[in-house]
Amino acid sequence: MEILSGINSLNNLSSIGLNKEQNSDLNSEIAPSQSFQNYLNKALLEVNETQVEGYNAMQDIATGKTTNLQEAVQRIEEAELSLKLALEVKNKGIAAFREITRMQI
C-alpha cells in the first residue's frame, strides 16, 4: 500500500510551480480521449509516411525525375532520422518493460 500512496502523491506534482490558470491551461491542452496507443499509432504512421517519401525521393533521383537534388536528399535523411528515432523509442520502451518485470513487489 505504501507504493500506491507514493504513486498517488505524484499526481500532485503536475501542478507544482503553476498557478490555477496555468494548471488549467496545461490540462486543457491534453486530450483525455486519446490513449497512449493512439499516440503510438499516429507516430508510427508519420514514420511510415516519411519512409515512403524518402523512398520516392530515392526513386526520383535514380530515374532523373528530381529537379532539386538538395530537397530529395533532405527527405531521404529525414526518413532515416525518423526511423532511427522510432527504433530508439522502441528500445527504451522494451528496456523499461524488462526493468519493470524484474522489480520485486
Tab-separated table of N, CA and C in Angstrom:
chain	number	residue	atom	x	y	z
A	1	MET	N	0.809	-1.196	0.000
A	1	MET	CA	0.000	0.000	0.000
A	1	MET	C	0.853	1.261	0.000
A	2	GLU	N	2.069	1.165	0.528
A	2	GLU	CA	2.943	2.328	0.544
A	2	GLU	C	3.296	2.768	-0.873
A	3	ILE	N	3.468	1.799	-1.760
A	3	ILE	CA	3.815	2.112	-3.144
A	3	ILE	C	2.684	2.874	-3.805
A	4	LEU	N	1.449	2.408	-3.598
A	4	LEU	CA	0.300	3.074	-4.207
A	4	LEU	C	0.126	4.485	-3.683
A	5	SER	N	0.330	4.690	-2.386
A	5	SER	CA	0.198	6.040	-1.856
A	5	SER	C	1.301	6.938	-2.404
A	6	GLY	N	2.479	6.368	-2.633
A	6	GLY	CA	3.564	7.149	-3.225
A	6	GLY	C	3.263	7.528	-4.664
A	7	ILE	N	2.681	6.595	-5.408
A	7	ILE	CA	2.317	6.870	-6.799
A	7	ILE	C	1.195	7.890	-6.861
A	8	ASN	N	0.213	7.756	-5.979
A	8	ASN	CA	-0.894	8.712	-5.976
A	8	ASN	C	-0.428	10.113	-5.628
A	9	SER	N	0.604	10.230	-4.809
A	9	SER	CA	1.109	11.551	-4.464
A	9	SER	C	1.799	12.219	-5.645
A	10	LEU	N	2.218	11.438	-6.651
A	10	LEU	CA	2.851	12.020	-7.827
A	10	LEU	C	1.864	12.811	-8.675
A	11	ASN	N	0.581	12.533	-8.549
A	11	ASN	CA	-0.422	13.280	-9.307
A	11	ASN	C	-0.397	14.757	-8.967
A	12	ASN	N	-0.002	15.092	-7.752
A	12	ASN	CA	0.042	16.488	-7.337
A	12	ASN	C	1.250	17.221	-7.897
A	13	LEU	N	2.243	16.507	-8.402
A	13	LEU	CA	3.462	17.130	-8.903
A	13	LEU	C	3.234	17.947	-10.166
A	14	SER	N	2.215	17.629	-10.923
A	14	SER	CA	1.982	18.348	-12.174
A	14	SER	C	1.617	19.802	-11.932
A	15	SER	N	1.131	20.120	-10.752
A	15	SER	CA	0.708	21.492	-10.507
A	15	SER	C	1.730	22.292	-9.711
A	16	ILE	N	2.874	21.713	-9.406
A	16	ILE	CA	3.897	22.429	-8.650
A	16	ILE	C	4.418	23.595	-9.464
A	17	GLY	N	4.463	24.756	-8.859
A	17	GLY	CA	5.004	25.943	-9.504
A	17	GLY	C	4.056	26.602	-10.496
A	18	LEU	N	2.848	26.119	-10.610
A	18	LEU	CA	1.889	26.711	-11.527
A	18	LEU	C	0.725	27.263	-10.735
A	19	ASN	N	0.246	28.424	-11.151
A	19	ASN	CA	-0.964	28.909	-10.509
A	19	ASN	C	-2.165	28.211	-11.132
A	20	LYS	N	-3.355	28.482	-10.645
A	20	LYS	CA	-4.538	27.755	-11.109
A	20	LYS	C	-4.804	27.974	-12.587
A	21	GLU	N	-4.554	29.175	-13.093
A	21	GLU	CA	-4.794	29.450	-14.518
A	21	GLU	C	-3.834	28.652	-15.387
A	22	GLN	N	-2.561	28.635	-15.014
A	22	GLN	CA	-1.582	27.890	-15.793
A	22	GLN	C	-1.869	26.398	-15.749
A	23	ASN	N	-2.275	25.887	-14.594
A	23	ASN	CA	-2.569	24.472	-14.456
A	23	ASN	C	-3.782	24.083	-15.296
A	24	SER	N	-4.807	24.926	-15.325
A	24	SER	CA	-5.986	24.610	-16.135
A	24	SER	C	-5.653	24.697	-17.618
A	25	ASP	N	-4.771	25.635	-18.011
A	25	ASP	CA	-4.340	25.705	-19.406
A	25	ASP	C	-3.580	24.448	-19.793
A	26	LEU	N	-2.740	23.956	-18.893
A	26	LEU	CA	-1.976	22.750	-19.153
A	26	LEU	C	-2.900	21.551	-19.322
A	27	ASN	N	-3.897	21.436	-18.462
A	27	ASN	CA	-4.822	20.310	-18.541
A	27	ASN	C	-5.720	20.389	-19.767
A	28	SER	N	-6.035	21.591	-20.236
A	28	SER	CA	-6.900	21.710	-21.404
A	28	SER	C	-6.166	21.334	-22.685
A	29	GLU	N	-4.827	21.422	-22.678
A	29	GLU	CA	-4.059	21.064	-23.865
A	29	GLU	C	-3.972	19.554	-24.047
A	30	ILE	N	-4.133	18.804	-22.981
A	30	ILE	CA	-4.033	17.354	-23.041
A	30	ILE	C	-5.406	16.795	-23.387
A	31	ALA	N	-5.460	16.021	-24.456
A	31	ALA	CA	-6.725	15.429	-24.875
A	31	ALA	C	-6.936	14.124	-24.118
A	32	PRO	N	-7.885	14.087	-23.184
A	32	PRO	CA	-8.072	12.874	-22.400
A	32	PRO	C	-8.656	11.724	-23.202
A	33	SER	N	-9.245	12.024	-24.345
A	33	SER	CA	-9.857	10.958	-25.130
A	33	SER	C	-8.822	10.145	-25.902
A	34	GLN	N	-7.620	10.657	-26.019
A	34	GLN	CA	-6.590	9.939	-26.762
A	34	GLN	C	-5.772	9.074	-25.810
A	35	SER	N	-5.591	7.841	-26.182
A	35	SER	CA	-4.822	6.923	-25.354
A	35	SER	C	-3.372	6.887	-25.838
A	36	PHE	N	-2.550	6.235	-25.053
A	36	PHE	CA	-1.148	6.076	-25.414
A	36	PHE	C	-1.029	5.294	-26.713
A	37	GLN	N	-1.898	4.322	-26.890
A	37	GLN	CA	-1.892	3.527	-28.115
A	37	GLN	C	-2.178	4.406	-29.331
A	38	ASN	N	-3.101	5.350	-29.202
A	38	ASN	CA	-3.403	6.256	-30.310
A	38	ASN	C	-2.200	7.120	-30.662
A	39	TYR	N	-1.485	7.598	-29.625
A	39	TYR	CA	-0.288	8.396	-29.878
A	39	TYR	C	0.776	7.574	-30.600
A	40	LEU	N	0.955	6.326	-30.164
A	40	LEU	CA	1.943	5.466	-30.820
A	40	LEU	C	1.553	5.172	-32.264
A	41	ASN	N	0.279	4.881	-32.495
A	41	ASN	CA	-0.169	4.617	-33.863
A	41	ASN	C	0.036	5.825	-34.760
A	42	LYS	N	-0.268	7.005	-34.243
A	42	LYS	CA	-0.083	8.232	-35.022
A	42	LYS	C	1.398	8.444	-35.341
A	43	ALA	N	2.254	8.217	-34.359
A	43	ALA	CA	3.694	8.390	-34.571
A	43	ALA	C	4.221	7.387	-35.594
A	44	LEU	N	3.744	6.151	-35.521
A	44	LEU	CA	4.195	5.139	-36.484
A	44	LEU	C	3.707	5.463	-37.895
A	45	LEU	N	2.512	5.997	-38.008
A	45	LEU	CA	2.023	6.407	-39.330
A	45	LEU	C	2.870	7.532	-39.910
A	46	GLU	N	3.275	8.471	-39.052
A	46	GLU	CA	4.133	9.564	-39.510
A	46	GLU	C	5.492	9.039	-39.953
A	47	VAL	N	6.050	8.090	-39.202
A	47	VAL	CA	7.338	7.496	-39.593
A	47	VAL	C	7.185	6.787	-40.927
A	48	ASN	N	6.087	6.062	-41.092
A	48	ASN	CA	5.844	5.365	-42.351
A	48	ASN	C	5.738	6.350	-43.517
A	49	GLU	N	5.048	7.460	-43.301
A	49	GLU	CA	4.914	8.462	-44.360
A	49	GLU	C	6.273	9.034	-44.762
A	50	THR	N	7.122	9.297	-43.773
A	50	THR	CA	8.447	9.828	-44.109
A	50	THR	C	9.286	8.785	-44.831
A	51	GLN	N	9.098	7.506	-44.470
A	51	GLN	CA	9.825	6.442	-45.168
A	51	GLN	C	9.382	6.357	-46.629
A	52	VAL	N	8.090	6.466	-46.871
A	52	VAL	CA	7.577	6.425	-48.246
A	52	VAL	C	8.087	7.628	-49.032
A	53	GLU	N	8.084	8.803	-48.406
A	53	GLU	CA	8.604	9.997	-49.083
A	53	GLU	C	10.087	9.833	-49.406
A	54	GLY	N	10.853	9.272	-48.474
A	54	GLY	CA	12.275	9.035	-48.712
A	54	GLY	C	12.504	8.045	-49.837
A	55	TYR	N	11.708	6.992	-49.866
A	55	TYR	CA	11.823	6.000	-50.934
A	55	TYR	C	11.476	6.622	-52.283
A	56	ASN	N	10.416	7.427	-52.314
A	56	ASN	CA	10.045	8.109	-53.560
A	56	ASN	C	11.136	9.072	-54.015
A	57	ALA	N	11.766	9.741	-53.053
A	57	ALA	CA	12.863	10.649	-53.400
A	57	ALA	C	14.034	9.874	-53.990
A	58	MET	N	14.323	8.688	-53.433
A	58	MET	CA	15.399	7.857	-53.990
A	58	MET	C	15.064	7.420	-55.412
A	59	GLN	N	13.814	7.049	-55.641
A	59	GLN	CA	13.404	6.662	-56.988
A	59	GLN	C	13.525	7.832	-57.955
A	60	ASP	N	13.137	9.019	-57.515
A	60	ASP	CA	13.232	10.200	-58.372
A	60	ASP	C	14.680	10.512	-58.723
A	61	ILE	N	15.576	10.339	-57.759
A	61	ILE	CA	16.999	10.572	-58.038
A	61	ILE	C	17.510	9.537	-59.037
A	62	ALA	N	17.126	8.277	-58.825
A	62	ALA	CA	17.616	7.201	-59.693
A	62	ALA	C	17.098	7.340	-61.118
A	63	THR	N	15.884	7.813	-61.270
A	63	THR	CA	15.302	7.937	-62.611
A	63	THR	C	15.553	9.298	-63.243
A	64	GLY	N	16.122	10.220	-62.468
A	64	GLY	CA	16.414	11.543	-63.002
A	64	GLY	C	15.218	12.479	-63.007
A	65	LYS	N	14.168	12.148	-62.292
A	65	LYS	CA	12.965	12.977	-62.265
A	65	LYS	C	13.077	14.170	-61.315
A	66	THR	N	14.030	14.123	-60.406
A	66	THR	CA	14.132	15.187	-59.416
A	66	THR	C	14.743	16.440	-60.027
A	67	THR	N	14.179	17.588	-59.658
A	67	THR	CA	14.712	18.863	-60.134
A	67	THR	C	15.581	19.521	-59.079
A	68	ASN	N	15.318	19.216	-57.816
A	68	ASN	CA	16.093	19.792	-56.729
A	68	ASN	C	16.700	18.656	-55.920
A	69	LEU	N	17.952	18.391	-56.167
A	69	LEU	CA	18.647	17.286	-55.517
A	69	LEU	C	18.750	17.489	-54.012
A	70	GLN	N	18.916	18.729	-53.587
A	70	GLN	CA	19.058	19.020	-52.163
A	70	GLN	C	17.791	18.638	-51.388
A	71	GLU	N	16.624	18.952	-51.924
A	71	GLU	CA	15.374	18.593	-51.259
A	71	GLU	C	15.182	17.084	-51.218
A	72	ALA	N	15.559	16.389	-52.264
A	72	ALA	CA	15.426	14.935	-52.301
A	72	ALA	C	16.325	14.287	-51.247
A	73	VAL	N	17.543	14.750	-51.150
A	73	VAL	CA	18.476	14.208	-50.152
A	73	VAL	C	17.973	14.540	-48.752
A	74	GLN	N	17.403	15.726	-48.583
A	74	GLN	CA	16.860	16.114	-47.292
A	74	GLN	C	15.713	15.187	-46.879
A	75	ARG	N	14.843	14.826	-47.803
A	75	ARG	CA	13.739	13.901	-47.487
A	75	ARG	C	14.273	12.517	-47.124
A	76	ILE	N	15.321	12.080	-47.816
A	76	ILE	CA	15.926	10.779	-47.506
A	76	ILE	C	16.532	10.792	-46.105
A	77	GLU	N	17.243	11.855	-45.769
A	77	GLU	CA	17.850	11.980	-44.444
A	77	GLU	C	16.789	12.074	-43.355
A	78	GLU	N	15.714	12.793	-43.626
A	78	GLU	CA	14.628	12.910	-42.658
A	78	GLU	C	14.000	11.542	-42.394
A	79	ALA	N	13.828	10.768	-43.445
A	79	ALA	CA	13.276	9.417	-43.291
A	79	ALA	C	14.204	8.548	-42.457
A	80	GLU	N	15.499	8.649	-42.704
A	80	GLU	CA	16.465	7.859	-41.949
A	80	GLU	C	16.467	8.244	-40.473
A	81	LEU	N	16.443	9.545	-40.189
A	81	LEU	CA	16.453	10.003	-38.802
A	81	LEU	C	15.169	9.639	-38.066
A	82	SER	N	14.032	9.727	-38.755
A	82	SER	CA	12.774	9.381	-38.089
A	82	SER	C	12.730	7.893	-37.767
A	83	LEU	N	13.280	7.060	-38.634
A	83	LEU	CA	13.327	5.628	-38.357
A	83	LEU	C	14.265	5.329	-37.198
A	84	LYS	N	15.409	5.993	-37.156
A	84	LYS	CA	16.343	5.795	-36.045
A	84	LYS	C	15.703	6.207	-34.723
A	85	LEU	N	14.974	7.327	-34.726
A	85	LEU	CA	14.309	7.779	-33.515
A	85	LEU	C	13.252	6.769	-33.074
A	86	ALA	N	12.470	6.264	-34.014
A	86	ALA	CA	11.445	5.269	-33.685
A	86	ALA	C	12.075	4.017	-33.096
A	87	LEU	N	13.195	3.593	-33.641
A	87	LEU	CA	13.877	2.410	-33.112
A	87	LEU	C	14.404	2.655	-31.698
A	88	GLU	N	14.919	3.839	-31.449
A	88	GLU	CA	15.411	4.159	-30.105
A	88	GLU	C	14.268	4.209	-29.102
A	89	VAL	N	13.133	4.765	-29.495
A	89	VAL	CA	11.970	4.796	-28.609
A	89	VAL	C	11.515	3.372	-28.306
A	90	LYS	N	11.510	2.515	-29.320
A	90	LYS	CA	11.146	1.106	-29.123
A	90	LYS	C	12.115	0.437	-28.161
A	91	ASN	N	13.409	0.660	-28.357
A	91	ASN	CA	14.413	0.048	-27.480
A	91	ASN	C	14.263	0.523	-26.038
A	92	LYS	N	13.992	1.817	-25.847
A	92	LYS	CA	13.794	2.339	-24.494
A	92	LYS	C	12.542	1.749	-23.872
A	93	GLY	N	11.488	1.593	-24.652
A	93	GLY	CA	10.251	1.005	-24.141
A	93	GLY	C	10.455	-0.435	-23.715
A	94	ILE	N	11.173	-1.195	-24.513
A	94	ILE	CA	11.452	-2.592	-24.172
A	94	ILE	C	12.333	-2.675	-22.929
A	95	ALA	N	13.323	-1.801	-22.843
A	95	ALA	CA	14.193	-1.801	-21.663
A	95	ALA	C	13.405	-1.445	-20.408
A	96	ALA	N	12.502	-0.484	-20.518
A	96	ALA	CA	11.675	-0.106	-19.365
A	96	ALA	C	10.762	-1.253	-18.964
A	97	PHE	N	10.175	-1.937	-19.937
A	97	PHE	CA	9.309	-3.082	-19.643
A	97	PHE	C	10.090	-4.182	-18.945
A	98	ARG	N	11.279	-4.465	-19.422
A	98	ARG	CA	12.106	-5.512	-18.801
A	98	ARG	C	12.483	-5.132	-17.365
A	99	GLU	N	12.781	-3.852	-17.169
A	99	GLU	CA	13.123	-3.409	-15.824
A	99	GLU	C	11.929	-3.528	-14.893
A	100	ILE	N	10.750	-3.190	-15.372
A	100	ILE	CA	9.548	-3.301	-14.551
A	100	ILE	C	9.260	-4.751	-14.208
A	101	THR	N	9.443	-5.648	-15.180
A	101	THR	CA	9.152	-7.066	-14.920
A	101	THR	C	10.162	-7.665	-13.944
A	102	ARG	N	11.344	-7.095	-13.822
A	102	ARG	CA	12.342	-7.601	-12.879
A	102	ARG	C	12.138	-7.072	-11.463
A	103	MET	N	11.273	-6.058	-11.324
A	103	MET	CA	11.034	-5.479	-9.983
A	103	MET	C	10.348	-6.492	-9.099
A	104	GLN	N	10.745	-6.468	-7.848
A	104	GLN	CA	10.108	-7.341	-6.870
A	104	GLN	C	9.058	-6.533	-6.121
A	105	ILE	N	7.940	-7.168	-5.910
A	105	ILE	CA	6.846	-6.475	-5.210
A	105	ILE	C	6.868	-6.823	-3.749
